[in-house]
Amino acid sequence: MTTQTTYSNENKTLVNPAEFYLRSQSNPISRKAIESDLEKFAKVNGYERWQDIDWSTVEVDQIQSFVNGIVARGTPTTAKRALTTLRGVAKQAFLLGYIPNDKFNQIKSLQLNYDLMYDGSNRSMNPLDNDKVKKMIEACWKDSKTSGSRDAALIALAAATGVSCQELLSVRVGDVQETENGCEITFNTPNGKSTILVENDVAYALKKWLSVRGKDGDYLFCALKRNGVDTSKSILPPAAYQVLSKRAKEAGVGDVTWYEIRRLGGRKVSEIDNSEASQDMFNIGQSM
């Protein structure tokens, strides 16, 4: 007897709608392709496995950005299959009562943006670059709420280091050491602990967030509450995705995914040890 994957949401135990969709596919080749699509979607959004995804929190923009990212890499056929997969899972999520009818209809109506195809030089027509990240960070600075400082540090550090969403969100405040030259941050990676040094504008954003957050408690990128911060809880991957989506929209730079942020970083934190990850990447520190 097979045990169905479950996840918790508001003290309820829920059956994963992705498994319902998978079991509806009789062709083993199709099932393998669907699992591949789900695994990639999970990784992009900061989950270790597709079985861990809480589909009740998945936003329409997450799906649109994911499939558009596949198109932009020059594989529209794969993007079409992935969109079909995610529509199928959304249908199961709707039937199981995890998402409302209006969200399901929005997902059903999603279309691929073929204008994002690579040009002849095999480069994206609208790639993420330091200038666009700078605009996103500037949008954060314009937000006087606590989330503005937090989001600026989150985006700057993600773009400078290329770490995964999960690695970044698992950083504790005790993993950050301020130095004369910037900040040293220790990340927990699949290959063990790695420490990197960030300087100048990236360190500026991080120190500014620490001055707002405070240096006590647990998680660096903690949850927010009405009267301040809840340092015992990290923000979750779907919320981190929403940070990118919100700040990209405010900056007018189009869709931005964690895949693009990591790619801009240029190297995974597991490949860095006691090295410098950034200089004046975004030219934000001295002018803000």
PDB file of C-alpha atoms in Angstrom:
ATOM      1  CA  MET A   1       0.000   0.000   0.000  1.00  0.00           C
ATOM      2  CA  THR A   2       1.401   3.396  -1.026  1.00  0.00           C
ATOM      3  CA  THR A   3       1.444   6.220   1.492  1.00  0.00           C
ATOM      4  CA  GLN A   4       0.401   9.592   0.105  1.00  0.00           C
ATOM      5  CA  THR A   5       2.551  12.607   0.819  1.00  0.00           C
ATOM      6  CA  THR A   6       0.941  15.120   3.155  1.00  0.00           C
ATOM      7  CA  TYR A   7       1.764  18.583   4.387  1.00  0.00           C
ATOM      8  CA  SER A   8       0.453  20.783   7.152  1.00  0.00           C
ATOM      9  CA  ASN A   9      -1.443  24.023   6.689  1.00  0.00           C
ATOM     10  CA  GLU A  10      -3.318  25.771   9.497  1.00  0.00           C
ATOM     11  CA  ASN A  11      -3.276  22.636  11.631  1.00  0.00           C
ATOM     12  CA  LYS A  12      -4.835  20.503   8.883  1.00  0.00           C
ATOM     13  CA  THR A  13      -3.196  17.525   7.226  1.00  0.00           C
ATOM     14  CA  LEU A  14      -3.549  17.801   3.473  1.00  0.00           C
ATOM     15  CA  VAL A  15      -2.980  15.338   0.650  1.00  0.00           C
ATOM     16  CA  ASN A  16      -0.519  16.591  -1.941  1.00  0.00           C
ATOM     17  CA  PRO A  17      -2.490  17.313  -5.148  1.00  0.00           C
ATOM     18  CA  ALA A  18       0.623  16.712  -7.269  1.00  0.00           C
ATOM     19  CA  GLU A  19       0.483  13.026  -6.339  1.00  0.00           C
ATOM     20  CA  PHE A  20      -3.167  12.856  -7.372  1.00  0.00           C
ATOM     21  CA  TYR A  21      -2.222  14.279 -10.755  1.00  0.00           C
ATOM     22  CA  LEU A  22       0.747  11.928 -11.128  1.00  0.00           C
ATOM     23  CA  ARG A  23      -1.402   8.892 -10.407  1.00  0.00           C
ATOM     24  CA  SER A  24      -3.840   9.943 -13.105  1.00  0.00           C
ATOM     25  CA  GLN A  25      -1.115   9.454 -15.714  1.00  0.00           C
ATOM     26  CA  SER A  26      -0.887   5.856 -16.879  1.00  0.00           C
ATOM     27  CA  ASN A  27       2.097   6.282 -19.221  1.00  0.00           C
ATOM     28  CA  PRO A  28       5.348   5.736 -17.265  1.00  0.00           C
ATOM     29  CA  ILE A  29       7.272   7.999 -19.643  1.00  0.00           C
ATOM     30  CA  SER A  30       4.778  10.786 -19.048  1.00  0.00           C
ATOM     31  CA  ARG A  31       4.993  10.252 -15.296  1.00  0.00           C
ATOM     32  CA  LYS A  32       8.776  10.560 -15.398  1.00  0.00           C
ATOM     33  CA  ALA A  33       8.563  13.806 -17.381  1.00  0.00           C
ATOM     34  CA  ILE A  34       5.964  15.213 -14.994  1.00  0.00           C
ATOM     35  CA  GLU A  35       8.114  14.369 -11.975  1.00  0.00           C
ATOM     36  CA  SER A  36      11.022  16.147 -13.663  1.00  0.00           C
ATOM     37  CA  ASP A  37       8.887  19.265 -14.191  1.00  0.00           C
ATOM     38  CA  LEU A  38       7.707  19.202 -10.575  1.00  0.00           C
ATOM     39  CA  GLU A  39      11.239  18.733  -9.270  1.00  0.00           C
ATOM     40  CA  LYS A  40      12.495  21.752 -11.229  1.00  0.00           C
ATOM     41  CA  PHE A  41       9.569  23.865 -10.064  1.00  0.00           C
ATOM     42  CA  ALA A  42      10.334  22.869  -6.477  1.00  0.00           C
ATOM     43  CA  LYS A  43      14.028  23.758  -6.738  1.00  0.00           C
ATOM     44  CA  VAL A  44      13.346  27.153  -8.329  1.00  0.00           C
ATOM     45  CA  ASN A  45      11.006  28.003  -5.469  1.00  0.00           C
ATOM     46  CA  GLY A  46      13.321  26.870  -2.691  1.00  0.00           C
ATOM     47  CA  TYR A  47      11.989  23.387  -1.876  1.00  0.00           C
ATOM     48  CA  GLU A  48      14.200  20.326  -1.558  1.00  0.00           C
ATOM     49  CA  ARG A  49      11.628  18.017  -3.216  1.00  0.00           C
ATOM     50  CA  TRP A  50       8.423  18.485  -5.148  1.00  0.00           C
ATOM     51  CA  GLN A  51       6.664  16.463  -2.445  1.00  0.00           C
ATOM     52  CA  ASP A  52       7.379  19.331  -0.025  1.00  0.00           C
ATOM     53  CA  ILE A  53       5.486  21.983  -1.992  1.00  0.00           C
ATOM     54  CA  ASP A  54       2.503  23.486  -0.209  1.00  0.00           C
ATOM     55  CA  TRP A  55       0.278  24.067  -3.224  1.00  0.00           C
ATOM     56  CA  SER A  56      -2.156  26.203  -1.259  1.00  0.00           C
ATOM     57  CA  THR A  57       0.549  28.914  -1.129  1.00  0.00           C
ATOM     58  CA  VAL A  58       1.726  28.730  -4.753  1.00  0.00           C
ATOM     59  CA  GLU A  59       0.970  31.961  -6.596  1.00  0.00           C
ATOM     60  CA  VAL A  60      -0.057  32.376 -10.225  1.00  0.00           C
ATOM     61  CA  ASP A  61       3.006  34.561 -10.882  1.00  0.00           C
ATOM     62  CA  GLN A  62       5.301  31.771  -9.666  1.00  0.00           C
ATOM     63  CA  ILE A  63       3.978  29.441 -12.345  1.00  0.00           C
ATOM     64  CA  GLN A  64       4.082  32.111 -15.059  1.00  0.00           C
ATOM     65  CA  SER A  65       7.643  33.076 -14.207  1.00  0.00           C
ATOM     66  CA  PHE A  66       8.775  29.448 -14.079  1.00  0.00           C
ATOM     67  CA  VAL A  67       7.459  28.509 -17.521  1.00  0.00           C
ATOM     68  CA  ASN A  68       8.624  31.797 -19.049  1.00  0.00           C
ATOM     69  CA  GLY A  69      12.091  31.056 -17.710  1.00  0.00           C
ATOM     70  CA  ILE A  70      12.058  27.745 -19.596  1.00  0.00           C
ATOM     71  CA  VAL A  71      10.997  29.549 -22.785  1.00  0.00           C
ATOM     72  CA  ALA A  72      13.806  32.073 -22.313  1.00  0.00           C
ATOM     73  CA  ARG A  73      16.321  29.228 -22.199  1.00  0.00           C
ATOM     74  CA  GLY A  74      15.226  28.198 -25.676  1.00  0.00           C
ATOM     75  CA  THR A  75      13.040  25.163 -24.915  1.00  0.00           C
ATOM     76  CA  PRO A  76       9.414  26.166 -25.562  1.00  0.00           C
ATOM     77  CA  THR A  77       8.278  22.542 -25.981  1.00  0.00           C
ATOM     78  CA  THR A  78       9.508  21.750 -22.486  1.00  0.00           C
ATOM     79  CA  ALA A  79       7.811  24.906 -21.207  1.00  0.00           C
ATOM     80  CA  LYS A  80       4.513  23.845 -22.768  1.00  0.00           C
ATOM     81  CA  ARG A  81       4.738  20.454 -21.059  1.00  0.00           C
ATOM     82  CA  ALA A  82       5.615  22.065 -17.723  1.00  0.00           C
ATOM     83  CA  LEU A  83       2.649  24.422 -18.010  1.00  0.00           C
ATOM     84  CA  THR A  84       0.374  21.465 -18.725  1.00  0.00           C
ATOM     85  CA  THR A  85       1.749  19.716 -15.641  1.00  0.00           C
ATOM     86  CA  LEU A  86       1.197  22.705 -13.380  1.00  0.00           C
ATOM     87  CA  ARG A  87      -2.294  23.283 -14.754  1.00  0.00           C
ATOM     88  CA  GLY A  88      -3.074  19.635 -13.991  1.00  0.00           C
ATOM     89  CA  VAL A  89      -1.814  19.946 -10.428  1.00  0.00           C
ATOM     90  CA  ALA A  90      -3.758  23.192 -10.016  1.00  0.00           C
ATOM     91  CA  LYS A  91      -6.925  21.402 -11.084  1.00  0.00           C
ATOM     92  CA  GLN A  92      -6.379  18.752  -8.419  1.00  0.00           C
ATOM     93  CA  ALA A  93      -5.616  21.467  -5.862  1.00  0.00           C
ATOM     94  CA  PHE A  94      -8.895  23.164  -6.758  1.00  0.00           C
ATOM     95  CA  LEU A  95     -10.898  19.930  -6.585  1.00  0.00           C
ATOM     96  CA  LEU A  96      -9.368  19.159  -3.196  1.00  0.00           C
ATOM     97  CA  GLY A  97     -10.257  22.621  -1.936  1.00  0.00           C
ATOM     98  CA  TYR A  98      -6.720  23.977  -1.512  1.00  0.00           C
ATOM     99  CA  ILE A  99      -7.016  26.881  -3.965  1.00  0.00           C
ATOM    100  CA  PRO A 100     -10.064  29.002  -4.841  1.00  0.00           C
ATOM    101  CA  ASN A 101     -11.834  28.902  -8.183  1.00  0.00           C
ATOM    102  CA  ASP A 102     -10.518  32.291  -9.324  1.00  0.00           C
ATOM    103  CA  LYS A 103      -6.878  31.257  -8.815  1.00  0.00           C
ATOM    104  CA  PHE A 104      -7.485  27.993 -10.693  1.00  0.00           C
ATOM    105  CA  ASN A 105      -9.038  29.902 -13.597  1.00  0.00           C
ATOM    106  CA  GLN A 106      -6.059  32.273 -13.691  1.00  0.00           C
ATOM    107  CA  ILE A 107      -3.660  29.335 -13.856  1.00  0.00           C
ATOM    108  CA  LYS A 108      -5.760  27.695 -16.577  1.00  0.00           C
ATOM    109  CA  SER A 109      -5.563  30.856 -18.664  1.00  0.00           C
ATOM    110  CA  LEU A 110      -1.772  31.263 -18.443  1.00  0.00           C
ATOM    111  CA  GLN A 111       0.044  31.440 -21.770  1.00  0.00           C
ATOM    112  CA  LEU A 112       3.692  31.105 -22.746  1.00  0.00           C
ATOM    113  CA  ASN A 113       5.534  34.281 -23.716  1.00  0.00           C
ATOM    114  CA  TYR A 114       7.490  33.331 -26.824  1.00  0.00           C
ATOM    115  CA  ASP A 115       8.991  36.824 -27.010  1.00  0.00           C
ATOM    116  CA  LEU A 116      11.391  35.632 -24.309  1.00  0.00           C
ATOM    117  CA  MET A 117      13.122  33.226 -26.679  1.00  0.00           C
ATOM    118  CA  TYR A 118      16.907  33.489 -26.974  1.00  0.00           C
ATOM    119  CA  ASP A 119      18.301  35.401 -29.920  1.00  0.00           C
ATOM    120  CA  GLY A 120      20.919  34.077 -32.365  1.00  0.00           C
ATOM    121  CA  SER A 121      23.800  34.642 -29.945  1.00  0.00           C
ATOM    122  CA  ASN A 122      22.062  32.341 -27.443  1.00  0.00           C
ATOM    123  CA  ARG A 123      21.660  35.138 -24.950  1.00  0.00           C
ATOM    124  CA  SER A 124      18.377  36.178 -23.379  1.00  0.00           C
ATOM    125  CA  MET A 125      16.748  39.192 -24.986  1.00  0.00           C
ATOM    126  CA  ASN A 126      16.034  40.630 -21.533  1.00  0.00           C
ATOM    127  CA  PRO A 127      18.518  39.123 -19.065  1.00  0.00           C
ATOM    128  CA  LEU A 128      18.738  40.023 -15.410  1.00  0.00           C
ATOM    129  CA  ASP A 129      21.775  42.208 -14.753  1.00  0.00           C
ATOM    130  CA  ASN A 130      23.279  44.313 -11.977  1.00  0.00           C
ATOM    131  CA  ASP A 131      21.449  47.434 -13.135  1.00  0.00           C
ATOM    132  CA  LYS A 132      18.068  45.713 -12.780  1.00  0.00           C
ATOM    133  CA  VAL A 133      18.993  44.358  -9.366  1.00  0.00           C
ATOM    134  CA  LYS A 134      20.024  47.890  -8.366  1.00  0.00           C
ATOM    135  CA  LYS A 135      16.561  49.138  -9.374  1.00  0.00           C
ATOM    136  CA  MET A 136      14.936  46.396  -7.293  1.00  0.00           C
ATOM    137  CA  ILE A 137      17.038  47.316  -4.270  1.00  0.00           C
ATOM    138  CA  GLU A 138      16.256  51.000  -4.749  1.00  0.00           C
ATOM    139  CA  ALA A 139      12.554  50.068  -4.766  1.00  0.00           C
ATOM    140  CA  CYS A 140      13.132  48.417  -1.392  1.00  0.00           C
ATOM    141  CA  TRP A 141      14.804  51.536   0.023  1.00  0.00           C
ATOM    142  CA  LYS A 142      11.753  53.577  -0.958  1.00  0.00           C
ATOM    143  CA  ASP A 143       9.659  51.330   1.285  1.00  0.00           C
ATOM    144  CA  SER A 144       9.886  52.831   4.786  1.00  0.00           C
ATOM    145  CA  LYS A 145       8.459  49.709   6.414  1.00  0.00           C
ATOM    146  CA  THR A 146      10.662  47.074   8.056  1.00  0.00           C
ATOM    147  CA  SER A 147      10.192  44.837   5.018  1.00  0.00           C
ATOM    148  CA  GLY A 148      12.007  47.402   2.860  1.00  0.00           C
ATOM    149  CA  SER A 149      15.336  46.942   4.640  1.00  0.00           C
ATOM    150  CA  ARG A 150      14.889  43.188   4.879  1.00  0.00           C
ATOM    151  CA  ASP A 151      14.070  42.784   1.196  1.00  0.00           C
ATOM    152  CA  ALA A 152      17.004  44.974   0.115  1.00  0.00           C
ATOM    153  CA  ALA A 153      19.444  42.782   2.057  1.00  0.00           C
ATOM    154  CA  LEU A 154      17.807  39.589   0.815  1.00  0.00           C
ATOM    155  CA  ILE A 155      18.020  40.602  -2.840  1.00  0.00           C
ATOM    156  CA  ALA A 156      21.546  42.041  -2.594  1.00  0.00           C
ATOM    157  CA  LEU A 157      22.922  38.960  -0.853  1.00  0.00           C
ATOM    158  CA  ALA A 158      21.159  36.536  -3.203  1.00  0.00           C
ATOM    159  CA  ALA A 159      22.468  38.312  -6.300  1.00  0.00           C
ATOM    160  CA  ALA A 160      25.992  38.659  -4.916  1.00  0.00           C
ATOM    161  CA  THR A 161      26.478  35.054  -3.817  1.00  0.00           C
ATOM    162  CA  GLY A 162      24.286  32.907  -6.072  1.00  0.00           C
ATOM    163  CA  VAL A 163      23.143  30.789  -3.126  1.00  0.00           C
ATOM    164  CA  SER A 164      19.948  28.782  -3.241  1.00  0.00           C
ATOM    165  CA  CYS A 165      16.792  30.185  -1.693  1.00  0.00           C
ATOM    166  CA  GLN A 166      16.848  27.510   1.010  1.00  0.00           C
ATOM    167  CA  GLU A 167      20.507  28.168   1.877  1.00  0.00           C
ATOM    168  CA  LEU A 168      19.848  31.881   2.198  1.00  0.00           C
ATOM    169  CA  LEU A 169      16.718  31.546   4.314  1.00  0.00           C
ATOM    170  CA  SER A 170      18.426  29.117   6.702  1.00  0.00           C
ATOM    171  CA  VAL A 171      21.122  31.641   7.695  1.00  0.00           C
ATOM    172  CA  ARG A 172      21.026  32.569  11.383  1.00  0.00           C
ATOM    173  CA  VAL A 173      22.053  35.964  12.679  1.00  0.00           C
ATOM    174  CA  GLY A 174      24.915  34.225  14.487  1.00  0.00           C
ATOM    175  CA  ASP A 175      26.247  33.144  11.084  1.00  0.00           C
ATOM    176  CA  VAL A 176      26.965  36.795  10.237  1.00  0.00           C
ATOM    177  CA  GLN A 177      30.113  38.457  11.529  1.00  0.00           C
ATOM    178  CA  GLU A 178      30.722  42.133  10.837  1.00  0.00           C
ATOM    179  CA  THR A 179      34.329  42.908   9.959  1.00  0.00           C
ATOM    180  CA  GLU A 180      36.335  45.995   9.121  1.00  0.00           C
ATOM    181  CA  ASN A 181      35.989  45.179   5.433  1.00  0.00           C
ATOM    182  CA  GLY A 182      32.347  44.075   5.359  1.00  0.00           C
ATOM    183  CA  CYS A 183      30.493  40.997   6.587  1.00  0.00           C
ATOM    184  CA  GLU A 184      31.461  37.344   6.725  1.00  0.00           C
ATOM    185  CA  ILE A 185      28.541  34.943   6.306  1.00  0.00           C
ATOM    186  CA  THR A 186      28.611  31.212   6.948  1.00  0.00           C
ATOM    187  CA  PHE A 187      26.215  29.120   4.869  1.00  0.00           C
ATOM    188  CA  ASN A 188      25.184  25.528   5.441  1.00  0.00           C
ATOM    189  CA  THR A 189      25.492  23.759   2.090  1.00  0.00           C
ATOM    190  CA  PRO A 190      25.180  20.136   0.962  1.00  0.00           C
ATOM    191  CA  ASN A 191      28.987  19.993   1.098  1.00  0.00           C
ATOM    192  CA  GLY A 192      29.232  21.444   4.604  1.00  0.00           C
ATOM    193  CA  LYS A 193      29.776  24.968   5.907  1.00  0.00           C
ATOM    194  CA  SER A 194      31.197  27.666   3.640  1.00  0.00           C
ATOM    195  CA  THR A 195      32.098  31.207   4.644  1.00  0.00           C
ATOM    196  CA  ILE A 196      32.156  34.154   2.253  1.00  0.00           C
ATOM    197  CA  LEU A 197      32.983  37.820   2.605  1.00  0.00           C
ATOM    198  CA  VAL A 198      30.675  40.474   1.180  1.00  0.00           C
ATOM    199  CA  GLU A 199      31.847  44.049   0.957  1.00  0.00           C
ATOM    200  CA  ASN A 200      30.798  47.564   0.006  1.00  0.00           C
ATOM    201  CA  ASP A 201      27.199  47.930  -1.156  1.00  0.00           C
ATOM    202  CA  VAL A 202      26.149  44.362  -0.331  1.00  0.00           C
ATOM    203  CA  ALA A 203      27.606  44.660   3.169  1.00  0.00           C
ATOM    204  CA  TYR A 204      25.925  48.061   3.488  1.00  0.00           C
ATOM    205  CA  ALA A 205      22.492  46.546   2.748  1.00  0.00           C
ATOM    206  CA  LEU A 206      23.121  43.685   5.176  1.00  0.00           C
ATOM    207  CA  LYS A 207      24.317  45.974   7.992  1.00  0.00           C
ATOM    208  CA  LYS A 208      21.372  48.288   7.468  1.00  0.00           C
ATOM    209  CA  TRP A 209      18.989  45.333   7.833  1.00  0.00           C
ATOM    210  CA  LEU A 210      20.785  44.206  10.998  1.00  0.00           C
ATOM    211  CA  SER A 211      20.406  47.691  12.461  1.00  0.00           C
ATOM    212  CA  VAL A 212      16.644  47.493  11.871  1.00  0.00           C
ATOM    213  CA  ARG A 213      16.225  43.834  12.823  1.00  0.00           C
ATOM    214  CA  GLY A 214      18.550  43.823  15.805  1.00  0.00           C
ATOM    215  CA  LYS A 215      21.315  41.312  16.436  1.00  0.00           C
ATOM    216  CA  ASP A 216      19.492  39.021  18.842  1.00  0.00           C
ATOM    217  CA  GLY A 217      17.329  36.000  18.069  1.00  0.00           C
ATOM    218  CA  ASP A 218      17.662  33.335  15.438  1.00  0.00           C
ATOM    219  CA  TYR A 219      16.949  33.683  11.708  1.00  0.00           C
ATOM    220  CA  LEU A 220      18.576  36.485   9.710  1.00  0.00           C
ATOM    221  CA  PHE A 221      15.708  36.863   7.254  1.00  0.00           C
ATOM    222  CA  CYS A 222      12.995  36.482   9.811  1.00  0.00           C
ATOM    223  CA  ALA A 223       9.254  36.788   9.636  1.00  0.00           C
ATOM    224  CA  LEU A 224       7.629  40.129  10.358  1.00  0.00           C
ATOM    225  CA  LYS A 225       4.765  40.863  12.694  1.00  0.00           C
ATOM    226  CA  ARG A 226       2.696  43.931  13.425  1.00  0.00           C
ATOM    227  CA  ASN A 227       4.886  45.126  16.278  1.00  0.00           C
ATOM    228  CA  GLY A 228       8.271  44.209  14.843  1.00  0.00           C
ATOM    229  CA  VAL A 229      10.054  40.994  13.897  1.00  0.00           C
ATOM    230  CA  ASP A 230       9.692  37.347  14.854  1.00  0.00           C
ATOM    231  CA  THR A 231      13.285  36.143  14.848  1.00  0.00           C
ATOM    232  CA  SER A 232      12.276  32.576  15.750  1.00  0.00           C
ATOM    233  CA  LYS A 233      10.816  32.072  12.269  1.00  0.00           C
ATOM    234  CA  SER A 234      12.418  32.400   8.868  1.00  0.00           C
ATOM    235  CA  ILE A 235      10.346  33.602   5.963  1.00  0.00           C
ATOM    236  CA  LEU A 236       9.309  30.655   3.779  1.00  0.00           C
ATOM    237  CA  PRO A 237      10.382  30.075   0.158  1.00  0.00           C
ATOM    238  CA  PRO A 238       7.000  31.158  -1.302  1.00  0.00           C
ATOM    239  CA  ALA A 239       7.280  34.429   0.627  1.00  0.00           C
ATOM    240  CA  ALA A 240      10.843  34.920  -0.635  1.00  0.00           C
ATOM    241  CA  TYR A 241       9.601  34.417  -4.168  1.00  0.00           C
ATOM    242  CA  GLN A 242       6.921  37.027  -3.560  1.00  0.00           C
ATOM    243  CA  VAL A 243       9.642  39.443  -2.419  1.00  0.00           C
ATOM    244  CA  LEU A 244      11.352  39.092  -5.816  1.00  0.00           C
ATOM    245  CA  SER A 245       8.067  39.392  -7.679  1.00  0.00           C
ATOM    246  CA  LYS A 246       6.926  42.452  -5.709  1.00  0.00           C
ATOM    247  CA  ARG A 247      10.210  44.358  -5.909  1.00  0.00           C
ATOM    248  CA  ALA A 248      10.718  43.510  -9.598  1.00  0.00           C
ATOM    249  CA  LYS A 249       7.245  44.842 -10.349  1.00  0.00           C
ATOM    250  CA  GLU A 250       7.903  48.026  -8.357  1.00  0.00           C
ATOM    251  CA  ALA A 251      11.198  48.499 -10.210  1.00  0.00           C
ATOM    252  CA  GLY A 252       9.630  47.823 -13.606  1.00  0.00           C
ATOM    253  CA  VAL A 253      12.192  45.173 -14.592  1.00  0.00           C
ATOM    254  CA  GLY A 254       9.842  42.307 -15.495  1.00  0.00           C
ATOM    255  CA  ASP A 255       9.680  38.830 -13.964  1.00  0.00           C
ATOM    256  CA  VAL A 256      12.625  37.744 -11.817  1.00  0.00           C
ATOM    257  CA  THR A 257      13.156  34.191 -10.552  1.00  0.00           C
ATOM    258  CA  TRP A 258      15.554  32.611  -8.078  1.00  0.00           C
ATOM    259  CA  TYR A 259      17.131  30.820 -11.034  1.00  0.00           C
ATOM    260  CA  GLU A 260      18.066  34.181 -12.561  1.00  0.00           C
ATOM    261  CA  ILE A 261      19.316  35.546  -9.255  1.00  0.00           C
ATOM    262  CA  ARG A 262      21.563  32.512  -8.743  1.00  0.00           C
ATOM    263  CA  ARG A 263      22.794  32.713 -12.322  1.00  0.00           C
ATOM    264  CA  LEU A 264      23.686  36.374 -11.840  1.00  0.00           C
ATOM    265  CA  GLY A 265      25.658  35.426  -8.727  1.00  0.00           C
ATOM    266  CA  GLY A 266      27.766  33.340 -11.067  1.00  0.00           C
ATOM    267  CA  ARG A 267      28.807  30.632  -8.640  1.00  0.00           C
ATOM    268  CA  LYS A 268      27.215  28.483  -5.957  1.00  0.00           C
ATOM    269  CA  VAL A 269      28.146  29.025  -2.349  1.00  0.00           C
ATOM    270  CA  SER A 270      29.301  25.394  -2.194  1.00  0.00           C
ATOM    271  CA  GLU A 271      32.079  26.405  -4.612  1.00  0.00           C
ATOM    272  CA  ILE A 272      33.248  29.341  -2.469  1.00  0.00           C
ATOM    273  CA  ASP A 273      35.259  29.140   0.719  1.00  0.00           C
ATOM    274  CA  ASN A 274      36.641  32.167   2.525  1.00  0.00           C
ATOM    275  CA  SER A 275      36.544  34.262  -0.637  1.00  0.00           C
ATOM    276  CA  GLU A 276      35.117  37.583  -1.676  1.00  0.00           C
ATOM    277  CA  ALA A 277      31.689  37.385  -3.292  1.00  0.00           C
ATOM    278  CA  SER A 278      31.096  41.030  -4.177  1.00  0.00           C
ATOM    279  CA  GLN A 279      32.561  44.444  -4.663  1.00  0.00           C
ATOM    280  CA  ASP A 280      30.521  47.480  -5.801  1.00  0.00           C
ATOM    281  CA  MET A 281      28.030  45.336  -7.705  1.00  0.00           C
ATOM    282  CA  PHE A 282      25.022  47.653  -7.534  1.00  0.00           C
ATOM    283  CA  ASN A 283      26.502  51.033  -6.524  1.00  0.00           C
ATOM    284  CA  ILE A 284      23.826  51.591  -3.895  1.00  0.00           C
ATOM    285  CA  GLY A 285      25.579  51.957  -0.566  1.00  0.00           C
ATOM    286  CA  GLN A 286      27.021  55.445  -0.573  1.00  0.00           C
ATOM    287  CA  SER A 287      24.044  57.190  -2.115  1.00  0.00           C
ATOM    288  CA  MET A 288      21.247  55.814   0.082  1.00  0.00           C
TER     289      MET A 288
END
